[in-house]
Amino acid sequence: PLIASLSFGAARPLAFRHKISGETGRLILPAGSLLLMRPAFQSQWQHSVPQDRGISAARINLTFRKVCQPTDRVSV
């Protein structure tokens, strides 16, 4: 699925590695950043936010994997 990841707080690096070629990359996710990951990225790349003991500020990440239409209501 298309995934949206919203970051707040301390800037953190996102590391990624291609599953076949081994190619690697890294980018910084600053506060307020929105990262969109397409389905091909999910299936072809491994990704992580590596632990960093040098960062002491808080960070919150909200990840959205499925967005429902306003007409999708749950009956109680």
Tab-separated table of C-alpha atoms in Angstrom:
chain	number	residue	atom	x	y	z
A	1	PRO	CA	0.000	0.000	0.000
A	2	LEU	CA	0.925	3.655	-0.238
A	3	ILE	CA	2.145	4.708	3.207
A	4	ALA	CA	2.258	8.249	4.594
A	5	SER	CA	4.601	8.890	7.526
A	6	LEU	CA	4.426	12.197	9.427
A	7	SER	CA	7.246	13.094	11.843
A	8	PHE	CA	7.195	15.547	14.754
A	9	GLY	CA	9.982	16.441	17.188
A	10	ALA	CA	13.658	15.611	16.839
A	11	ALA	CA	15.030	15.178	13.325
A	12	ARG	CA	15.975	11.552	12.657
A	13	PRO	CA	17.638	9.735	9.768
A	14	LEU	CA	15.782	7.218	7.631
A	15	ALA	CA	18.122	4.511	6.333
A	16	PHE	CA	17.219	2.279	3.402
A	17	ARG	CA	18.805	-0.605	1.475
A	18	HIS	CA	17.761	-2.256	-1.782
A	19	LYS	CA	16.926	-5.932	-1.199
A	20	ILE	CA	18.703	-7.174	-4.339
A	21	SER	CA	21.476	-4.723	-5.281
A	22	GLY	CA	22.430	-3.760	-1.721
A	23	GLU	CA	22.440	-0.080	-2.701
A	24	THR	CA	22.006	2.086	0.404
A	25	GLY	CA	20.767	5.563	1.145
A	26	ARG	CA	19.857	7.837	3.985
A	27	LEU	CA	17.828	10.989	4.432
A	28	ILE	CA	16.974	13.174	7.388
A	29	LEU	CA	13.320	13.435	8.480
A	30	PRO	CA	13.002	16.875	10.098
A	31	ALA	CA	10.108	17.902	12.360
A	32	GLY	CA	6.917	18.334	10.370
A	33	SER	CA	8.113	16.221	7.442
A	34	LEU	CA	5.733	14.027	5.458
A	35	LEU	CA	7.253	10.982	3.771
A	36	LEU	CA	5.227	9.074	1.171
A	37	MET	CA	6.373	5.521	0.399
A	38	ARG	CA	4.976	3.939	-2.734
A	39	PRO	CA	4.205	0.217	-2.908
A	40	ALA	CA	7.350	-0.492	-4.990
A	41	PHE	CA	9.523	1.035	-2.265
A	42	GLN	CA	7.875	-1.203	0.319
A	43	SER	CA	8.488	-4.362	-1.702
A	44	GLN	CA	12.007	-3.603	-3.022
A	45	TRP	CA	13.700	-1.752	-0.164
A	46	GLN	CA	14.276	-2.360	3.544
A	47	HIS	CA	13.996	0.776	5.658
A	48	SER	CA	14.475	1.784	9.268
A	49	VAL	CA	14.998	4.678	11.651
A	50	PRO	CA	18.215	3.537	13.351
A	51	GLN	CA	18.630	3.984	17.084
A	52	ASP	CA	20.832	6.993	17.918
A	53	ARG	CA	21.845	7.455	21.553
A	54	GLY	CA	23.061	10.985	20.709
A	55	ILE	CA	19.492	12.227	20.244
A	56	SER	CA	17.833	13.151	23.535
A	57	ALA	CA	14.816	15.108	22.237
A	58	ALA	CA	11.449	13.425	21.824
A	59	ARG	CA	10.055	12.292	18.484
A	60	ILE	CA	6.597	11.159	17.454
A	61	ASN	CA	5.801	9.492	14.148
A	62	LEU	CA	2.311	8.932	12.758
A	63	THR	CA	2.073	6.336	10.001
A	64	PHE	CA	-1.016	6.011	7.828
A	65	ARG	CA	-1.399	2.774	5.890
A	66	LYS	CA	-5.022	3.062	4.807
A	67	VAL	CA	-7.125	6.168	4.378
A	68	CYS	CA	-10.876	5.671	4.607
A	69	GLN	CA	-13.361	7.774	2.684
A	70	PRO	CA	-15.730	9.902	4.812
A	71	THR	CA	-18.588	7.654	3.645
A	72	ASP	CA	-16.931	4.599	5.284
A	73	ARG	CA	-18.778	4.640	8.598
A	74	VAL	CA	-18.992	2.020	11.279
A	75	SER	CA	-22.428	1.398	12.748
A	76	VAL	CA	-22.597	1.054	16.516
